[in-house]
Each structure stands twice: as structure tokens, then as C-alpha cells.
PDB file of C-alpha atoms in Angstrom:
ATOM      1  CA  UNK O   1       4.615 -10.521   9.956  1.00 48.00           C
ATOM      2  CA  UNK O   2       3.072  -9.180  12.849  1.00 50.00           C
ATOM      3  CA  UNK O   3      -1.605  -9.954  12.657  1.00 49.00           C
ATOM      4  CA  UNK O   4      -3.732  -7.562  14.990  1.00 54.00           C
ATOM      5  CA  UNK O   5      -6.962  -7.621  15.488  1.00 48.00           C
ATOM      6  CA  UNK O   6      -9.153  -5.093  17.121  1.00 50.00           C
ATOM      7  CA  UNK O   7     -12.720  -6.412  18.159  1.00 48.00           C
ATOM      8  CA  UNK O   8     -15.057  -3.612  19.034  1.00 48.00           C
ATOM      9  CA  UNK O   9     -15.936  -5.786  21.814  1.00 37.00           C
ATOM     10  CA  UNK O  10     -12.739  -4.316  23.295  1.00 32.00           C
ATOM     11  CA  UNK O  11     -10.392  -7.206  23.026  1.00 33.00           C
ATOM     12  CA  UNK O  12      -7.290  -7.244  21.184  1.00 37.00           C
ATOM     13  CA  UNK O  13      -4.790  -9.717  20.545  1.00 40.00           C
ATOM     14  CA  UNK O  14      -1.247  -9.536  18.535  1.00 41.00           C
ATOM     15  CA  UNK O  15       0.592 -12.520  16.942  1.00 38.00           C
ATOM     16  CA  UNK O  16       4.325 -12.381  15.648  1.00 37.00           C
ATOM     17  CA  UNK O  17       4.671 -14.901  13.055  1.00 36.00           C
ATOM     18  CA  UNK O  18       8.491 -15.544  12.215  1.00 36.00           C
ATOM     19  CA  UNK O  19      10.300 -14.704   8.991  1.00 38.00           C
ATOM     20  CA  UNK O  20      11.405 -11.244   7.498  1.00 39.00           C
ATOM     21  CA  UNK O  21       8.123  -9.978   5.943  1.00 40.00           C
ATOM     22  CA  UNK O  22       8.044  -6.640   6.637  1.00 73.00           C
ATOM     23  CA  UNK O  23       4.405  -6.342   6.075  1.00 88.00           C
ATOM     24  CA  UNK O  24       2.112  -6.149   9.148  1.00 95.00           C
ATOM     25  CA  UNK O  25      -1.537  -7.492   9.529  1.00 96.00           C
ATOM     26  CA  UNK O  26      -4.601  -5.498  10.967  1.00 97.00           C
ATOM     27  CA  UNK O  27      -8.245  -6.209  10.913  1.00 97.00           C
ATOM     28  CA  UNK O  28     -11.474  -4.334  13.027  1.00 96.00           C
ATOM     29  CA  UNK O  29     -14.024  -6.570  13.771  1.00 93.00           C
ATOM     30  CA  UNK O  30     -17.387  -6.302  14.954  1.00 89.00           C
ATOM     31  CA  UNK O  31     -18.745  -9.486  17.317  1.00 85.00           C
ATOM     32  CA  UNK O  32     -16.712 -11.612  14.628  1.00 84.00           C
ATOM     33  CA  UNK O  33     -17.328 -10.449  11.623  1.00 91.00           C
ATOM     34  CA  UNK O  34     -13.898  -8.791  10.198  1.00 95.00           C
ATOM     35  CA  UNK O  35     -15.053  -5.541   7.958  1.00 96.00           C
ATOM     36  CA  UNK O  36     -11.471  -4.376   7.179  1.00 97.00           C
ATOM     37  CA  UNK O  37      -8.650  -6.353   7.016  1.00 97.00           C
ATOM     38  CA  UNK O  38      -5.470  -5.030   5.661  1.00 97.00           C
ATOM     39  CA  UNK O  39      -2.103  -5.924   4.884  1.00 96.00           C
ATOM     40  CA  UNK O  40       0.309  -3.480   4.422  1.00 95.00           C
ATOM     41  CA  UNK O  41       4.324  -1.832   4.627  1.00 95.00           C
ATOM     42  CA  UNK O  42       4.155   1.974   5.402  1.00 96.00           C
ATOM     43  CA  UNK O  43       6.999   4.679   5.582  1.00 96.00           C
ATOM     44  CA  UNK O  44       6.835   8.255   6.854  1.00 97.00           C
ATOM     45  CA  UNK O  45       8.963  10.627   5.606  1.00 97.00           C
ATOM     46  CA  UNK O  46       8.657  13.771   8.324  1.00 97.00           C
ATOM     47  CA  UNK O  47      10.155  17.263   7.887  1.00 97.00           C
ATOM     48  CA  UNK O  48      10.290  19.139  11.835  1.00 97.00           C
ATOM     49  CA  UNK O  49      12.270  21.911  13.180  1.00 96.00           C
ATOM     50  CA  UNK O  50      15.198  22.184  15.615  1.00 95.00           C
ATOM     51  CA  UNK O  51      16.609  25.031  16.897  1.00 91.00           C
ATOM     52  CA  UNK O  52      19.358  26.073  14.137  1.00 92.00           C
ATOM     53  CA  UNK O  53      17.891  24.176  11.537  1.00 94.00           C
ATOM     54  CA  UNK O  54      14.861  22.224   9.374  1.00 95.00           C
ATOM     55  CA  UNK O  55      15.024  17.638  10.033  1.00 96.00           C
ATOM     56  CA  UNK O  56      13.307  15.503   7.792  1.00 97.00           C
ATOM     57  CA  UNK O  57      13.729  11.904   9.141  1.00 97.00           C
ATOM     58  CA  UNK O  58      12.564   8.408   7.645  1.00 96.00           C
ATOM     59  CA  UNK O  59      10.818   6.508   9.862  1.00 95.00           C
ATOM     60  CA  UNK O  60       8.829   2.930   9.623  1.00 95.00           C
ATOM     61  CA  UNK O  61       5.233   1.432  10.669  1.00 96.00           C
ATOM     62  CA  UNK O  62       6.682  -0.434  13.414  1.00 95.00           C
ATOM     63  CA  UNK O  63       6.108  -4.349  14.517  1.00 93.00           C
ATOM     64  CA  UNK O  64       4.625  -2.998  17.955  1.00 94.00           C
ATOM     65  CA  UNK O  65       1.937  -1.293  15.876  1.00 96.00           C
ATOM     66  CA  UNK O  66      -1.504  -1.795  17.407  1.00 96.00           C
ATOM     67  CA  UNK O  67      -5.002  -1.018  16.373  1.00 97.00           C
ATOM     68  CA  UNK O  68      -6.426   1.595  18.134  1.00 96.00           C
ATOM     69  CA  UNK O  69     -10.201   0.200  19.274  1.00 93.00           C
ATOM     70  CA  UNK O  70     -11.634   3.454  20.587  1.00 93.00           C
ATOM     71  CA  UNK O  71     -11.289   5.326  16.676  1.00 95.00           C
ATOM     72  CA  UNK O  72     -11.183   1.825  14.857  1.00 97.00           C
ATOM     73  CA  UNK O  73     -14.895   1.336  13.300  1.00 96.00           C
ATOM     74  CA  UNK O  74     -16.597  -0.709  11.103  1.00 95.00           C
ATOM     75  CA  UNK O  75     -18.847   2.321  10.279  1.00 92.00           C
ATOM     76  CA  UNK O  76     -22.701   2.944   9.968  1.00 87.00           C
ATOM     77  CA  UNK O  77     -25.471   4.431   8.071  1.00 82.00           C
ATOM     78  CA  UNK O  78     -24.081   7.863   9.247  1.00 83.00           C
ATOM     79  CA  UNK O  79     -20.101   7.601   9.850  1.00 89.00           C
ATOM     80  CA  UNK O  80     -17.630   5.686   7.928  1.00 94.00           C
ATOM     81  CA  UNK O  81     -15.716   3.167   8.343  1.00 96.00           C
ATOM     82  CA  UNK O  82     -12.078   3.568   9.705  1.00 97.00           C
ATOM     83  CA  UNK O  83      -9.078   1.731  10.643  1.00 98.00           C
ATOM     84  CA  UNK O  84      -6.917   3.589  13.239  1.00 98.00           C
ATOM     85  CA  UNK O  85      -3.310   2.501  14.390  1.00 98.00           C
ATOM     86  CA  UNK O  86      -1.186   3.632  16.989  1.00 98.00           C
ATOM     87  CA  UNK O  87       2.304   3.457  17.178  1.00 97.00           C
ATOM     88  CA  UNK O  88       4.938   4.427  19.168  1.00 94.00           C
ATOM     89  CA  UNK O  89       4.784   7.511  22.168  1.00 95.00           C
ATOM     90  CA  UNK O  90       1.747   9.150  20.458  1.00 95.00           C
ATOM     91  CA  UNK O  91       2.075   8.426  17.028  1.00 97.00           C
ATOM     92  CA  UNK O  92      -0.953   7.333  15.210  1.00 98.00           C
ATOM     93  CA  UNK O  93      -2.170   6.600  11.038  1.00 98.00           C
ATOM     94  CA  UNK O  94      -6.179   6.632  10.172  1.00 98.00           C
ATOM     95  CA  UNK O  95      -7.778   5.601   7.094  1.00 98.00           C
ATOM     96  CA  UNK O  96     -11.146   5.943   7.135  1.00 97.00           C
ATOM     97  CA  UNK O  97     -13.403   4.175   3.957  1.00 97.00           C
ATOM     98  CA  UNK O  98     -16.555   5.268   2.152  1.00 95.00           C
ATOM     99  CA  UNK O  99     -18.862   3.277  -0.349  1.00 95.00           C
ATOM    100  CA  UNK O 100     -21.647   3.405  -2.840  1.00 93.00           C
ATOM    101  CA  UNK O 101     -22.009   0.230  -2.967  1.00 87.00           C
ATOM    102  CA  UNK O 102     -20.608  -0.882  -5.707  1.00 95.00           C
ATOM    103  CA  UNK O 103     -16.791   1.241  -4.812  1.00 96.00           C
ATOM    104  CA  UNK O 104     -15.106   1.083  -1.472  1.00 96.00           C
ATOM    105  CA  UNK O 105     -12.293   3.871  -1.376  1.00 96.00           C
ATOM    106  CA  UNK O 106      -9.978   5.591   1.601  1.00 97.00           C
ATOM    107  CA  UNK O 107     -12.275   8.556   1.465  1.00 96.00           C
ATOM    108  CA  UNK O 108      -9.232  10.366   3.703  1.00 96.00           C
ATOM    109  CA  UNK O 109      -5.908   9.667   5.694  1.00 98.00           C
ATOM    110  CA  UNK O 110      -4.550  11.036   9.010  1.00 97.00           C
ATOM    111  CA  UNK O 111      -1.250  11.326  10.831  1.00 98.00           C
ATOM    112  CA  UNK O 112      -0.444  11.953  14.175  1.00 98.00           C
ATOM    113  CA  UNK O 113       3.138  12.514  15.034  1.00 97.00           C
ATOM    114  CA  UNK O 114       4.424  13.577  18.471  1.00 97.00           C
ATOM    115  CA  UNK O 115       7.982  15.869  18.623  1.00 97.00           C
ATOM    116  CA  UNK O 116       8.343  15.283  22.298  1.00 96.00           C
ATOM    117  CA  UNK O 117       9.431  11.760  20.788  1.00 97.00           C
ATOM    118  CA  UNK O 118      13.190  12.507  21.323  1.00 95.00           C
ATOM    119  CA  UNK O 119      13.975   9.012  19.890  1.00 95.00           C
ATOM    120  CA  UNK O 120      12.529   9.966  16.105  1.00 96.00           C
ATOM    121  CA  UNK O 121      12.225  13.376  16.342  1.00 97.00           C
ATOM    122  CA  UNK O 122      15.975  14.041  17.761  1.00 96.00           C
ATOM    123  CA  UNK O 123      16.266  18.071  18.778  1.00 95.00           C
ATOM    124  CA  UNK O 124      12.969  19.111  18.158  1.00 95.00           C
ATOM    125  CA  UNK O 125      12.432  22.852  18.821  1.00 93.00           C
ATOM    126  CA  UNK O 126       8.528  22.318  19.984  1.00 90.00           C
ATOM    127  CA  UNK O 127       7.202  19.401  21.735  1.00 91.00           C
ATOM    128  CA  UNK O 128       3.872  19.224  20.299  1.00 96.00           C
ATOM    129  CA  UNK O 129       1.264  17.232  18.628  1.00 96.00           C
ATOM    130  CA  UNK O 130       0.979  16.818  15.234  1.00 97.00           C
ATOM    131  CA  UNK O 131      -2.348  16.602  13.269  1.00 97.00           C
ATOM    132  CA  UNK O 132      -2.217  16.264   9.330  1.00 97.00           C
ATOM    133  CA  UNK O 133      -4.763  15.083   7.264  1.00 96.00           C
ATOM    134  CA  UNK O 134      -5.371  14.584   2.948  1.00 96.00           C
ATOM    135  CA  UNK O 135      -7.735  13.199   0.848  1.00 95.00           C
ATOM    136  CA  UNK O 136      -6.150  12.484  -2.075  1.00 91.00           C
ATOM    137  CA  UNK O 137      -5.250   8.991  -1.314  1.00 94.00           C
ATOM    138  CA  UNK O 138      -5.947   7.120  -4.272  1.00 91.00           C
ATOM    139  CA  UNK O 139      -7.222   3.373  -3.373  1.00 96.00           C
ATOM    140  CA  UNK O 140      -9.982   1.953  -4.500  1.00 95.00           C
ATOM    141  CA  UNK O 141     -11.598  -1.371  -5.421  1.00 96.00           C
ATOM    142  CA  UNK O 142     -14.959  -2.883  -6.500  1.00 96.00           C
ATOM    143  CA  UNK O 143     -16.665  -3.892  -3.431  1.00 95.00           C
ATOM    144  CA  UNK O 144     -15.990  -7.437  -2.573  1.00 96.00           C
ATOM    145  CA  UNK O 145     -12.723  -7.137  -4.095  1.00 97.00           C
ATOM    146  CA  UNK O 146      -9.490  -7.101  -2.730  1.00 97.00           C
ATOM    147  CA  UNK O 147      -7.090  -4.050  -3.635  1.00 97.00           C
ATOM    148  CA  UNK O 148      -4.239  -4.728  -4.169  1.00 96.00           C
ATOM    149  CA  UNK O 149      -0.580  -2.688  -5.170  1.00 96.00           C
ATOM    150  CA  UNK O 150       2.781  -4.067  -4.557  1.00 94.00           C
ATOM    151  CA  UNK O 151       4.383  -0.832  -6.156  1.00 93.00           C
ATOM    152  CA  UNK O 152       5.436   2.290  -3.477  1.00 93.00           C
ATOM    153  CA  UNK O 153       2.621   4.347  -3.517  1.00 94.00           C
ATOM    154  CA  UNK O 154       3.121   7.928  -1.736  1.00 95.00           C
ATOM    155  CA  UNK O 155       0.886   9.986  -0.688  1.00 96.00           C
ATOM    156  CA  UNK O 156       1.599  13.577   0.686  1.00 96.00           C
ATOM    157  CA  UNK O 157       0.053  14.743   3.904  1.00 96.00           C
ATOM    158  CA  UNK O 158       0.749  17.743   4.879  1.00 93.00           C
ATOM    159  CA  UNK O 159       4.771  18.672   4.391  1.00 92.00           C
ATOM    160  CA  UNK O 160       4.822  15.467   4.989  1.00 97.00           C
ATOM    161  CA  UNK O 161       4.728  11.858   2.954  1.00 97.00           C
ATOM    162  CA  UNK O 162       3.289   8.564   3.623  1.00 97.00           C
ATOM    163  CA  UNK O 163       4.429   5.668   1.260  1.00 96.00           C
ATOM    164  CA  UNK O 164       2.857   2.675   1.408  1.00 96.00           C
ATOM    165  CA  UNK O 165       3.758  -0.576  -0.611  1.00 94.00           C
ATOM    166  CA  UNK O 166       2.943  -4.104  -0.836  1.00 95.00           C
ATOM    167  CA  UNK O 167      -0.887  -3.899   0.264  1.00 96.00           C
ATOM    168  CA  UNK O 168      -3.341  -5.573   0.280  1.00 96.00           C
ATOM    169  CA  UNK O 169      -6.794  -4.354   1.839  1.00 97.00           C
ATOM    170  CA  UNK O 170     -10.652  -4.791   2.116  1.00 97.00           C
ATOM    171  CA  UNK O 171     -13.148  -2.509   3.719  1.00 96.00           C
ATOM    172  CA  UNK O 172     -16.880  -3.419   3.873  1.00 96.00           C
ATOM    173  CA  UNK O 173     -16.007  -7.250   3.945  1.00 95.00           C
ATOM    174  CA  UNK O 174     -18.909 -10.391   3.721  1.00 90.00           C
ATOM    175  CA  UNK O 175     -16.398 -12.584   5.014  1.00 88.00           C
ATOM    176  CA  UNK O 176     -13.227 -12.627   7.566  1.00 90.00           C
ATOM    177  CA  UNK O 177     -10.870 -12.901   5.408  1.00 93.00           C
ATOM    178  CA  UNK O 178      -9.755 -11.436   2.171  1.00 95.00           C
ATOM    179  CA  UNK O 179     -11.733 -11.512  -1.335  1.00 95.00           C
ATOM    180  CA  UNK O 180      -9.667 -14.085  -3.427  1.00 95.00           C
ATOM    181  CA  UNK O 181     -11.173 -11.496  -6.313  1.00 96.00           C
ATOM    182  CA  UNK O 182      -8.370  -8.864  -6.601  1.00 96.00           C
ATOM    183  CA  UNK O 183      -7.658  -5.642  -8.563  1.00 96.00           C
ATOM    184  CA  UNK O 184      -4.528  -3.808  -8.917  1.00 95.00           C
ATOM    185  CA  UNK O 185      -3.475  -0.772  -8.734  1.00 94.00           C
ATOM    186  CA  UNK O 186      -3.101   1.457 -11.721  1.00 89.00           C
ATOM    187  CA  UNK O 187       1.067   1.643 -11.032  1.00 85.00           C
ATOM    188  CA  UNK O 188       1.435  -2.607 -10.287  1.00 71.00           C
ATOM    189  CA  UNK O 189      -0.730  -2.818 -13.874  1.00 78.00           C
ATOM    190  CA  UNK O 190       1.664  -0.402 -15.950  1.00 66.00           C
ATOM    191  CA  UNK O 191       4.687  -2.385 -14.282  1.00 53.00           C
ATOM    192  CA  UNK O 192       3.181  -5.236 -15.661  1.00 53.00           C
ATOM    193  CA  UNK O 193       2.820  -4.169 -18.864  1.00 46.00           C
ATOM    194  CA  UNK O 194       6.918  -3.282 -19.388  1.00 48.00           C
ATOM    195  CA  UNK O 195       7.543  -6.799 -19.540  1.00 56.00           C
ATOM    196  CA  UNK O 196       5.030  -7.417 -22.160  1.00 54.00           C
ATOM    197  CA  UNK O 197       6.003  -4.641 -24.243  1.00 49.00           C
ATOM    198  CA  UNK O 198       9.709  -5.894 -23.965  1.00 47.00           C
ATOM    199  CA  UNK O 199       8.988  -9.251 -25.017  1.00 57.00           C
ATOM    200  CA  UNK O 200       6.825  -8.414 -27.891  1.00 51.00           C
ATOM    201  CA  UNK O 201       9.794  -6.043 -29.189  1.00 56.00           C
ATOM    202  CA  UNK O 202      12.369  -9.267 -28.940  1.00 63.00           C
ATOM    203  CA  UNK O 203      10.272 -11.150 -30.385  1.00 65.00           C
ATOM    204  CA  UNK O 204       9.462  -9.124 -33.576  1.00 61.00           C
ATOM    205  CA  UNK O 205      13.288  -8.203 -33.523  1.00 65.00           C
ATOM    206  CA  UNK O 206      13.812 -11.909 -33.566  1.00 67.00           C
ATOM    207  CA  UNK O 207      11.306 -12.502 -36.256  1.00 65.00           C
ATOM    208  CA  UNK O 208      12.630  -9.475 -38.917  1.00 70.00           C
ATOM    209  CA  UNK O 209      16.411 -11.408 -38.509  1.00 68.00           C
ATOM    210  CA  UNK O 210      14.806 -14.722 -39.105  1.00 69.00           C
ATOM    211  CA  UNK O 211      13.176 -13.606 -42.288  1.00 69.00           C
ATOM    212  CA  UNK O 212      16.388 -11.882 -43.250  1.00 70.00           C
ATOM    213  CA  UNK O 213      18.745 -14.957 -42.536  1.00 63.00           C
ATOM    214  CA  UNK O 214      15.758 -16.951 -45.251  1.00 70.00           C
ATOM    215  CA  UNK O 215      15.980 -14.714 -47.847  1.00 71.00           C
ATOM    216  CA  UNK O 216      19.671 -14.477 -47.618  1.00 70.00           C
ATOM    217  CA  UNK O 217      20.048 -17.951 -48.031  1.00 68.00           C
ATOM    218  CA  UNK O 218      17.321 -17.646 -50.614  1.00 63.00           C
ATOM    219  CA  UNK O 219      19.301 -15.093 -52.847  1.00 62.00           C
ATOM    220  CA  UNK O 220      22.665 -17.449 -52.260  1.00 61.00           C
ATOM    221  CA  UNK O 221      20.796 -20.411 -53.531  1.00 53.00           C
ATOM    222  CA  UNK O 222      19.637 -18.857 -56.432  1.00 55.00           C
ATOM    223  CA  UNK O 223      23.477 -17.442 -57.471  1.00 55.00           C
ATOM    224  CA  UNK O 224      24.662 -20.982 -57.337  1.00 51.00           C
ATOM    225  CA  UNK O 225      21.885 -22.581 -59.991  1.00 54.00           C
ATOM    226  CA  UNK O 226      22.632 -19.517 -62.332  1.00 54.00           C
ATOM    227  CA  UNK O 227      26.367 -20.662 -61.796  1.00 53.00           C
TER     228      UNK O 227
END
């Protein structure tokens, strides 16, 4: 796990904690109150031209991921708040958050992917700039509540997709660190549910042999007193 924080004091520091999470830490501050702090794995799944033919290459949120202080915010009266990370030679994600108060939500997402990148973008036909941007991102919590979804989750920018899995974020935060309140995401609660459903069904199957097996043994006792 790699934890980043971006003050808007303009300091930044970056610890690499060992072990094989995948998962990297990021938080904007403001003097030192943290507003968003979020932990998160993210794929990118990018389509691009070459000369003869269309790419689409698979390509992860790296460990050398930083925050990006100049667009990261913790947001105002008039202009949300955003978290902004850059990553590799001119490759950048943005979520930026809105709230009424009683909802926090990713109002939008943006990606920023540069083809002159010959490393992940192999053959491109045009070294350009990239811009894409959605809203339909689909998190959102209570406010001083922790969202939370373990399950992929994609999201389609663009021709493009952005999966992200195993997050856990907070926007608009009291405190620095995250709300032990949590709520999950629609997909982690109807994985949780299979389970549930499965072991009611076993157990009911269980039950109707049980009451079989008794009267069985019922109907055999009775045969041997009319013997």
C-alpha cells in the first residue's frame, strides 16, 4: 500500500508500506484537516489507434501515483470538491464530489491519457492528449459515512472504461480519518445476499429430509405393532 497526501499548503509526502495490497492511499487536506481520503484499486481499459490497426490495452493505477495539489481541492461554497491524481508521463484520473448535505456523491470523473506514452500506448498513430470525461459514476454515501464496495465496479468514459474495486472513500470529512460508519455498495450488498439465500435453501432442504426420515420411521413403527 502506497498513502499520499496532498496538503493545499503545497507539501506532499508518499509512504510505501510493505506487503502485496494492491490498493493505494490518497487524501487532500486543507491546513490539517483531511476532507477526502480514499482508498482504492483502479484499472483502465483504453482503446487507441495505430497505423494498420485499432489497440485496446489494460493498464493499472500505478504505486508512483501522486496527488496532483494544483487541481486537488477540498471545495467551497462555489466549486466542488475534487481529488486529482497523476500518474505516469501525463496521465491523470479526477473525481470531483458534490453534497446536499445530507449525500456526498462523485458528481463526475475525468481521464487524461497521453499516446506519446510509447511504453502503454505502444505504436500509437497520434501523439496527443487525451481528455474524457462521464458522469454516471455511481458512488454515493450518507455524509459522514464511509462508502464502501469491494466488488469491480466499471464505469465507462468515453470508449474507454475505468474499473475500480476494493474502495473505500470519504469526501466532506469532520475528521482525518475515515467514518467507522460505512455503507456498501448496491453490488457488495447483492453479493452478500447469495450466501444467505444459499444457506436458507440447505437448510430447508435439510429440514423437508429430516421430516421425511421421521415419518418414515413413523410408518415402519406402526407396521411392526399391527404385526
Amino acid at each position: 500500500m502506497k498513502v499520499c497526501h496532498a496538503l493545499l499548503a503545497f507539501t506532499f509526502a508518499c509512504v510505501s508500506l510493505p506487503g502485496d495490497i494492491q490498493a493505494l492511499t490518497f487524501e487532500v487536506k486543507e491546513e490539517n484537516s483531511t476532507c477526502i481520503k480514499a482508498e482504492l484499486s483502479v484499472s483502465f481499459s483504453i482503446t487507441y489507434n495505430t497505423s494498420s490497426s485499432t489497440r485496446t490495452v489494460q493498464l493499472p493505477l500505478p504505486d508512483s501515483s501522486t496527488v496532483d495539489i494544483g487541481r486537488s481541492t477540498c471545495g467551497s461554497d462555489s466549486s466542488p470538491a475534487r481529488l486529482a491524481v497523476l500518474f505516469g508521463p501525463g496521465h491523470a484520473l479526477g473525481l470531483s464530489f458534490t453534497t446536499n448535505l445530507s449525500v456526498y456523491s462523485v458528481a463526475n470523473l475525468t481521464l487524461q491519457y497521453n499516446l506519446s506514452d510509447a511504453v502503454s500506448f505502444p505504436d500509437a498513430n497520434s501523439p496527443v492528449v487525451v481528455f474524457e470525461f462521464t458522469t454516471s459514476v455511481g458512488m454515493w454515501a450518507s455524509t459522514n459515512t464511509t462508502y464502501r464496495c469491494v466488488s469491480p465496479t466499471a464505469v465507462r468514459v468515453g470508449g474507454d472504461t475505468v474499473t475500480f474495486s476494493d474502495v473505500r472513500l470519504e469526501a466532506y470529512m469532520p475528521g482525518n480519518d475515515l467514518s467507522p460508519t460505512v455503507e456498501e455498495c448496491q453490488m457488495d450488498q447483492d453479493h452478500m445476499l447469495i450466501p444467505i439465500i444459499v444457506g436458507a435453501a440447505l437448510a430447508g432442504l435439510v429440514l423437508i429430509v429430516l421430516i421425511a426420515y421421521l415419518m418414515g420411521r413413523k410408518r415402519t413403527h406402526a407396521g411392526y405393532q399391527t404385526i
